[in-house]
Short mmCIF file of C-alpha atoms in Angstrom, two decimals:
data_model
loop_
_atom_site.label_atom_id
_atom_site.label_comp_id
_atom_site.label_asym_id
_atom_site.label_seq_id
_atom_site.Cartn_x
_atom_site.Cartn_y
_atom_site.Cartn_z
CA UNK A 1 -34.59 22.20 -2.90
CA UNK A 2 -34.50 26.02 -2.00
CA UNK A 3 -31.25 27.57 -1.26
CA UNK A 4 -31.51 27.61 2.51
CA UNK A 5 -32.26 23.79 2.35
CA UNK A 6 -29.16 23.29 -0.03
CA UNK A 7 -27.36 25.39 2.17
CA UNK A 8 -28.39 23.26 5.44
CA UNK A 9 -27.78 19.78 3.41
CA UNK A 10 -24.37 21.17 2.37
CA UNK A 11 -23.38 21.88 6.20
CA UNK A 12 -24.74 18.36 7.22
CA UNK A 13 -22.63 16.67 4.82
CA UNK A 14 -19.53 18.54 5.71
CA UNK A 15 -20.10 17.45 9.32
CA UNK A 16 -20.76 13.83 8.32
CA UNK A 17 -17.58 13.96 6.18
CA UNK A 18 -15.38 15.29 9.21
CA UNK A 19 -16.69 12.80 11.86
CA UNK A 20 -15.88 9.81 9.44
CA UNK A 21 -19.56 8.72 8.07
CA UNK A 22 -18.26 8.92 4.63
CA UNK A 23 -20.90 6.87 3.17
CA UNK A 24 -23.45 9.39 4.15
CA UNK A 25 -21.67 12.70 3.36
CA UNK A 26 -20.86 11.43 -0.07
CA UNK A 27 -24.89 10.62 -0.47
CA UNK A 28 -25.73 14.07 0.56
CA UNK A 29 -23.10 15.59 -1.72
CA UNK A 30 -24.63 13.76 -4.68
CA UNK A 31 -28.01 14.54 -3.84
CA UNK A 32 -27.11 18.09 -4.00
CA UNK A 33 -25.44 18.08 -7.23
CA UNK A 34 -28.20 16.08 -8.97
CA UNK A 35 -30.04 19.34 -7.96
CA UNK A 36 -27.58 21.80 -8.88
CA UNK A 37 -24.99 20.28 -11.07
CA UNK A 38 -23.04 23.23 -11.57
CA UNK A 39 -21.89 23.76 -7.65
CA UNK A 40 -18.13 23.00 -8.21
CA UNK A 41 -17.69 23.79 -4.53
CA UNK A 42 -19.96 20.89 -3.84
CA UNK A 43 -18.14 18.46 -6.11
CA UNK A 44 -14.98 19.37 -4.65
CA UNK A 45 -16.35 18.32 -1.25
CA UNK A 46 -17.38 15.23 -3.04
CA UNK A 47 -13.98 14.57 -4.30
CA UNK A 48 -12.56 14.80 -0.95
CA UNK A 49 -15.03 12.58 1.12
CA UNK A 50 -14.25 9.89 -2.06
CA UNK A 51 -10.71 10.70 -1.25
CA UNK A 52 -11.04 9.67 2.37
CA UNK A 53 -13.42 6.63 1.70
CA UNK A 54 -10.29 5.38 -0.76
CA UNK A 55 -12.10 5.77 -3.87
CA UNK A 56 -9.37 7.64 -5.73
CA UNK A 57 -10.44 6.88 -9.07
CA UNK A 58 -14.20 8.86 -8.22
CA UNK A 59 -11.90 11.56 -6.50
CA UNK A 60 -9.89 11.89 -9.22
CA UNK A 61 -12.75 12.19 -11.99
CA UNK A 62 -14.48 14.80 -9.74
CA UNK A 63 -11.55 16.83 -9.29
CA UNK A 64 -10.58 16.89 -12.90
CA UNK A 65 -13.95 18.27 -13.72
CA UNK A 66 -13.60 21.10 -11.61
CA UNK A 67 -10.09 21.53 -13.10
CA UNK A 68 -11.57 21.48 -16.68
CA UNK A 69 -14.31 24.10 -16.17
CA UNK A 70 -13.16 27.18 -17.78
CA UNK A 71 -15.16 29.25 -14.78
CA UNK A 72 -13.00 27.99 -12.10
CA UNK A 73 -10.73 30.70 -10.87
CA UNK A 74 -6.92 29.97 -11.22
CA UNK A 75 -6.66 30.31 -7.22
CA UNK A 76 -8.77 27.45 -6.97
CA UNK A 77 -7.15 25.70 -10.01
CA UNK A 78 -4.06 25.76 -7.84
CA UNK A 79 -5.63 23.90 -5.17
CA UNK A 80 -7.40 21.24 -6.81
CA UNK A 81 -3.84 20.47 -9.07
CA UNK A 82 -2.29 20.25 -5.32
CA UNK A 83 -5.48 17.73 -4.29
CA UNK A 84 -4.59 15.86 -7.82
CA UNK A 85 -1.06 15.54 -6.66
CA UNK A 86 -2.35 14.11 -3.29
CA UNK A 87 -4.54 11.58 -4.98
CA UNK A 88 -1.84 10.24 -7.26
CA UNK A 89 0.64 9.76 -4.55
CA UNK A 90 -1.72 7.80 -2.14
CA UNK A 91 -3.34 5.88 -5.13
CA UNK A 92 0.31 4.27 -6.24
CA UNK A 93 0.22 0.50 -5.86
CA UNK A 94 3.89 0.76 -4.12
CA UNK A 95 4.48 3.71 -1.72
CA UNK A 96 8.32 3.79 -0.51
CA UNK A 97 8.51 6.15 2.36
CA UNK A 98 12.30 6.90 3.94
CA UNK A 99 12.45 8.53 7.29
CA UNK A 100 15.26 9.99 9.95
CA UNK A 101 14.90 11.23 13.31
CA UNK A 102 17.39 13.15 15.68
CA UNK A 103 16.75 13.96 19.30
CA UNK A 104 18.73 14.91 22.41
CA UNK A 105 18.56 12.30 25.28
CA UNK A 106 19.39 12.55 29.07
CA UNK A 107 19.51 9.08 31.00
CA UNK A 108 20.01 9.33 34.53
CA UNK A 109 20.92 5.18 34.69
CA UNK A 110 22.32 4.01 31.52
CA UNK A 111 23.68 0.97 33.52
CA UNK A 112 20.65 -0.23 34.74
CA UNK A 113 22.09 0.21 38.51
CA UNK A 114 20.21 -0.15 41.57
CA UNK A 115 18.40 2.88 43.18
CA UNK A 116 20.57 2.77 46.56
CA UNK A 117 24.41 2.64 47.05
CA UNK A 118 23.81 0.06 49.78
CA UNK A 119 22.73 -3.15 49.50
CA UNK A 120 21.57 -5.40 52.68
CA UNK A 121 23.32 -8.83 52.56
CA UNK A 122 22.20 -11.25 55.25
CA UNK A 123 21.85 -8.52 57.60
CA UNK A 124 25.51 -6.62 56.88
CA UNK A 125 25.24 -3.48 54.70
CA UNK A 126 27.71 -3.48 51.78
CA UNK A 127 28.69 -0.01 50.24
CA UNK A 128 28.34 -0.19 46.35
CA UNK A 129 31.48 1.36 44.31
CA UNK A 130 30.77 4.05 41.84
CA UNK A 131 30.72 1.39 38.84
CA UNK A 132 27.77 -0.53 40.24
CA UNK A 133 25.31 2.68 41.11
CA UNK A 134 23.53 4.43 38.48
CA UNK A 135 25.60 6.43 35.90
CA UNK A 136 23.96 8.87 33.71
CA UNK A 137 24.80 10.75 30.49
CA UNK A 138 23.54 12.63 27.71
CA UNK A 139 23.43 11.73 23.90
CA UNK A 140 22.06 11.81 20.64
CA UNK A 141 19.20 9.30 19.83
CA UNK A 142 18.69 8.56 16.10
CA UNK A 143 16.12 6.68 14.15
CA UNK A 144 16.29 6.10 10.53
CA UNK A 145 14.61 3.55 8.22
CA UNK A 146 12.35 3.05 4.96
CA UNK A 147 8.96 1.87 4.79
CA UNK A 148 6.97 0.36 1.82
CA UNK A 149 3.27 -0.03 1.46
CA UNK A 150 1.74 -2.30 -1.10
CA UNK A 151 -1.86 -1.02 -1.80
CA UNK A 152 -4.44 -3.54 -3.37
CA UNK A 153 -5.93 -2.12 -6.50
CA UNK A 154 -9.54 -2.86 -5.38
CA UNK A 155 -11.41 -1.77 -2.21
CA UNK A 156 -13.94 -4.09 -0.23
CA UNK A 157 -17.51 -3.29 1.14
CA UNK A 158 -17.26 -4.76 4.83
CA UNK A 159 -20.21 -3.86 7.39
CA UNK A 160 -21.24 -0.64 4.89
CA UNK A 161 -17.64 0.78 5.05
CA UNK A 162 -15.56 0.86 2.09
CA UNK A 163 -12.27 -0.83 2.89
CA UNK A 164 -8.85 -0.75 1.10
CA UNK A 165 -6.10 -3.54 1.60
CA UNK A 166 -2.45 -2.98 2.11
CA UNK A 167 0.48 -4.60 3.15
CA UNK A 168 2.90 -2.49 4.93
CA UNK A 169 6.89 -3.31 5.93
CA UNK A 170 9.47 -1.62 7.44
CA UNK A 171 13.28 -1.78 8.36
CA UNK A 172 14.80 0.82 10.77
CA UNK A 173 17.78 1.21 12.82
CA UNK A 174 17.16 2.75 16.43
CA UNK A 175 20.45 3.95 18.17
CA UNK A 176 21.01 5.70 21.83
CA UNK A 177 24.75 7.23 20.87
CA UNK A 178 25.98 8.14 24.84
CA UNK A 179 28.62 11.05 25.45
CA UNK A 180 31.78 9.29 26.76
CA UNK A 181 30.15 6.06 27.78
CA UNK A 182 30.32 3.93 24.29
CA UNK A 183 30.35 0.64 26.17
CA UNK A 184 26.32 1.64 27.12
CA UNK A 185 25.29 2.41 23.72
CA UNK A 186 22.24 0.83 22.68
CA UNK A 187 21.29 -0.48 18.80
CA UNK A 188 18.35 -1.98 17.83
CA UNK A 189 17.60 -3.19 14.09
CA UNK A 190 14.09 -3.87 13.60
CA UNK A 191 12.12 -5.41 10.61
CA UNK A 192 8.21 -5.65 10.55
CA UNK A 193 5.47 -6.69 8.10
CA UNK A 194 2.01 -7.59 7.99
CA UNK A 195 -1.38 -6.74 6.43
CA UNK A 196 -3.68 -3.71 7.11
CA UNK A 197 -7.64 -3.66 6.26
CA UNK A 198 -8.28 -0.11 6.55
CA UNK A 199 -11.91 1.72 6.52
CA UNK A 200 -10.89 5.34 6.36
CA UNK A 201 -12.10 7.36 9.28
CA UNK A 202 -13.73 4.56 10.70
CA UNK A 203 -11.28 1.77 12.00
CA UNK A 204 -7.90 -0.22 10.89
CA UNK A 205 -7.15 -3.77 11.44
CA UNK A 206 -3.84 -4.92 11.12
CA UNK A 207 -1.19 -7.76 12.07
CA UNK A 208 2.42 -7.18 11.95
CA UNK A 209 5.29 -9.92 12.14
CA UNK A 210 8.49 -8.41 13.88
CA UNK A 211 11.94 -9.28 14.71
CA UNK A 212 14.25 -7.12 16.57
CA UNK A 213 18.14 -7.52 17.00
CA UNK A 214 19.59 -5.61 20.37
CA UNK A 215 23.13 -4.74 21.11
CA UNK A 216 24.81 -2.90 23.66
CA UNK A 217 27.98 -1.27 22.86
CA UNK A 218 29.90 -3.90 20.45
CA UNK A 219 28.18 -6.91 22.16
CA UNK A 220 25.16 -8.48 21.02
CA UNK A 221 22.62 -9.08 23.63
CA UNK A 222 19.51 -10.49 22.26
CA UNK A 223 16.84 -11.49 19.36
CA UNK A 224 13.24 -10.68 19.77
CA UNK A 225 10.68 -11.92 17.16
CA UNK A 226 6.89 -11.96 17.54
CA UNK A 227 3.65 -10.69 16.40
CA UNK A 228 1.33 -7.75 16.89
CA UNK A 229 -2.20 -7.85 16.10
CA UNK A 230 -4.31 -4.33 16.82
CA UNK A 231 -7.49 -2.79 16.19
CA UNK A 232 -8.03 1.26 16.15
CA UNK A 233 -11.16 3.05 16.26
CA UNK A 234 -11.62 6.32 14.61
CA UNK A 235 -13.68 8.33 17.28
CA UNK A 236 -14.51 11.27 14.81
CA UNK A 237 -12.18 12.83 12.61
CA UNK A 238 -9.32 13.68 14.79
CA UNK A 239 -9.50 10.81 17.75
CA UNK A 240 -8.67 7.64 17.56
CA UNK A 241 -8.41 4.25 19.93
CA UNK A 242 -6.24 1.54 19.54
CA UNK A 243 -6.59 -2.01 21.38
CA UNK A 244 -3.07 -4.01 20.84
CA UNK A 245 -1.70 -7.50 21.66
CA UNK A 246 1.93 -8.65 21.57
CA UNK A 247 3.59 -12.23 21.79
CA UNK A 248 7.18 -12.23 21.54
CA UNK A 249 9.83 -14.54 21.88
CA UNK A 250 13.17 -13.29 23.49
CA UNK A 251 16.21 -14.99 22.74
CA UNK A 252 19.19 -14.02 24.74
CA UNK A 253 22.41 -14.67 22.78
CA UNK A 254 24.90 -13.37 25.66
CA UNK A 255 25.91 -16.39 27.56
CA UNK A 256 25.52 -14.52 31.14
CA UNK A 257 22.03 -13.68 30.16
CA UNK A 258 20.63 -17.01 28.73
CA UNK A 259 18.44 -17.66 31.75
CA UNK A 260 16.47 -14.80 30.83
CA UNK A 261 15.02 -16.54 27.33
CA UNK A 262 11.43 -15.81 27.82
CA UNK A 263 7.85 -15.55 26.28
CA UNK A 264 6.50 -12.07 26.57
CA UNK A 265 2.80 -11.28 26.43
CA UNK A 266 1.39 -7.68 26.81
CA UNK A 267 -1.89 -5.94 26.21
CA UNK A 268 -3.05 -2.39 26.01
CA UNK A 269 -4.99 0.34 24.99
CA UNK A 270 -3.88 4.05 23.72
CA UNK A 271 -5.85 7.25 22.80
CA UNK A 272 -4.84 9.62 20.72
CA UNK A 273 -6.00 13.19 19.60
CA UNK A 274 -5.05 15.69 16.96
CA UNK A 275 -6.19 19.37 17.66
CA UNK A 276 -6.90 21.89 14.87
CA UNK A 277 -4.69 24.69 15.37
CA UNK A 278 -1.62 26.29 13.45
CA UNK A 279 0.92 23.98 14.81
CA UNK A 280 -1.05 20.82 14.68
CA UNK A 281 -0.17 19.51 17.98
CA UNK A 282 -1.31 15.70 18.88
CA UNK A 283 -1.41 14.01 22.42
CA UNK A 284 -1.23 10.16 23.02
CA UNK A 285 -1.72 8.36 25.99
CA UNK A 286 -1.61 4.65 26.56
CA UNK A 287 -1.53 1.90 29.20
CA UNK A 288 -0.18 -1.40 29.14
CA UNK A 289 -0.18 -4.86 30.99
CA UNK A 290 2.51 -7.33 30.42
CA UNK A 291 3.91 -10.52 31.67
CA UNK A 292 7.44 -12.15 31.15
CA UNK A 293 7.88 -16.02 31.63
CA UNK A 294 11.70 -16.50 31.81
CA UNK A 295 13.48 -19.87 32.01
CA UNK A 296 14.35 -18.75 35.55
CA UNK A 297 12.10 -17.25 38.12
CA UNK A 298 14.04 -14.26 39.21
CA UNK A 299 13.84 -13.39 35.87
CA UNK A 300 10.15 -13.72 35.16
CA UNK A 301 8.05 -10.78 35.96
CA UNK A 302 4.78 -8.92 35.40
CA UNK A 303 3.86 -5.47 35.57
CA UNK A 304 2.33 -2.31 33.69
CA UNK A 305 3.73 0.76 32.05
CA UNK A 306 1.78 4.08 31.48
CA UNK A 307 3.01 6.53 28.69
CA UNK A 308 2.19 10.28 27.42
CA UNK A 309 3.20 12.12 24.26
CA UNK A 310 3.25 15.56 22.60
CA UNK A 311 3.84 16.31 19.47
CA UNK A 312 4.22 19.39 17.61
CA UNK A 313 4.85 20.79 14.35
CA UNK A 314 6.01 24.39 14.35
CA UNK A 315 7.54 24.62 11.06
CA UNK A 316 6.75 23.10 7.35
CA UNK A 317 8.55 19.67 7.54
CA UNK A 318 9.49 19.97 10.90
CA UNK A 319 8.81 17.95 14.06
CA UNK A 320 9.00 18.42 18.03
CA UNK A 321 7.97 15.61 20.55
CA UNK A 322 7.98 15.27 24.16
CA UNK A 323 7.15 11.79 25.89
CA UNK A 324 7.19 10.26 29.22
CA UNK A 325 7.06 6.68 29.97
CA UNK A 326 6.94 5.00 33.28
CA UNK A 327 7.18 0.91 33.72
CA UNK A 328 6.92 -0.90 36.88
CA UNK A 329 8.08 -4.55 37.05
CA UNK A 330 7.76 -7.26 40.01
CA UNK A 331 9.68 -10.07 39.67
CA UNK A 332 8.90 -13.65 40.93
CA UNK A 333 11.93 -15.09 42.03
CA UNK A 334 14.30 -14.03 44.57
CA UNK A 335 17.73 -13.20 43.90
CA UNK A 336 20.48 -15.95 44.35
CA UNK A 337 22.80 -13.63 46.83
CA UNK A 338 20.37 -11.13 48.53
CA UNK A 339 17.59 -13.80 48.72
CA UNK A 340 14.85 -10.99 47.98
CA UNK A 341 12.72 -10.42 44.82
CA UNK A 342 13.29 -7.27 42.84
CA UNK A 343 11.10 -4.79 42.14
CA UNK A 344 11.85 -2.04 39.31
CA UNK A 345 10.71 1.52 38.21
CA UNK A 346 11.77 2.56 34.80
CA UNK A 347 11.12 6.22 33.71
CA UNK A 348 11.94 7.83 30.50
#
């Protein structure tokens, strides 16, 4: 091949690698190296494509060849060493990942009060007291936990794609700590675990089993337990579409809420995209429909939710995020005193 043909093939392989067609990219890089075995730039791109395809042993071997070449500049060797360190970290059979996030929140209705200070009962209008109307408060939102990933030592060929099998587990504590309103502090302890089958930059199939304990103030409210299967398609290098389903048993421990014991079912789609700029902004849009079949009809409901999020990384090891969520619920049965069914709109 001529130099012009080599350059054209190389650019084609780069495009295939970036858009997730890793098998094609690897084949092109290898064909170039068979013609020009001394092109270490091609060898490093081949190493990167193998890394993305979860072929860690091949990625390591190719990068080490570049590193051991006396003609490789020191500046390039530094980049290769960093790449080899990333390969080493990702190829570990066991990977532990602790995390901590803190944020400020402002909630306009921490006590879930009605949207009006008057209620019609049998034709009479009642004026609600201050404790029954929506209360607002600022506070701190914290999320701490640790995750563990087990990566199977071999990969699998599925439909022409190289796939890796992993098992991921996580334990976390989520807390909303309100200022001066400790009775409404929200605590959620979560444990989840399940298998993941991943074809790098192509698709991901996962199944999670999850249990949550919810408390408000010092009172235990409920236990949730369920399963969440999901499938993600990678649409190019920076866009992903996810379809998910959730089935959850909700068991309320507070005696006044036990008529809310329910089977909760939900399904949805979400689309995420990461932009290639300095601060690495990413956006996420999602929609979900749900139904909750409770022991009492006035607790049963169905509805939908929409959400949008923006995530920024303004500095190294920093994360800034914004999110919006709107959830609409329509309840099935009437309330016992007011003889009307409730409709709720929640915005966060």
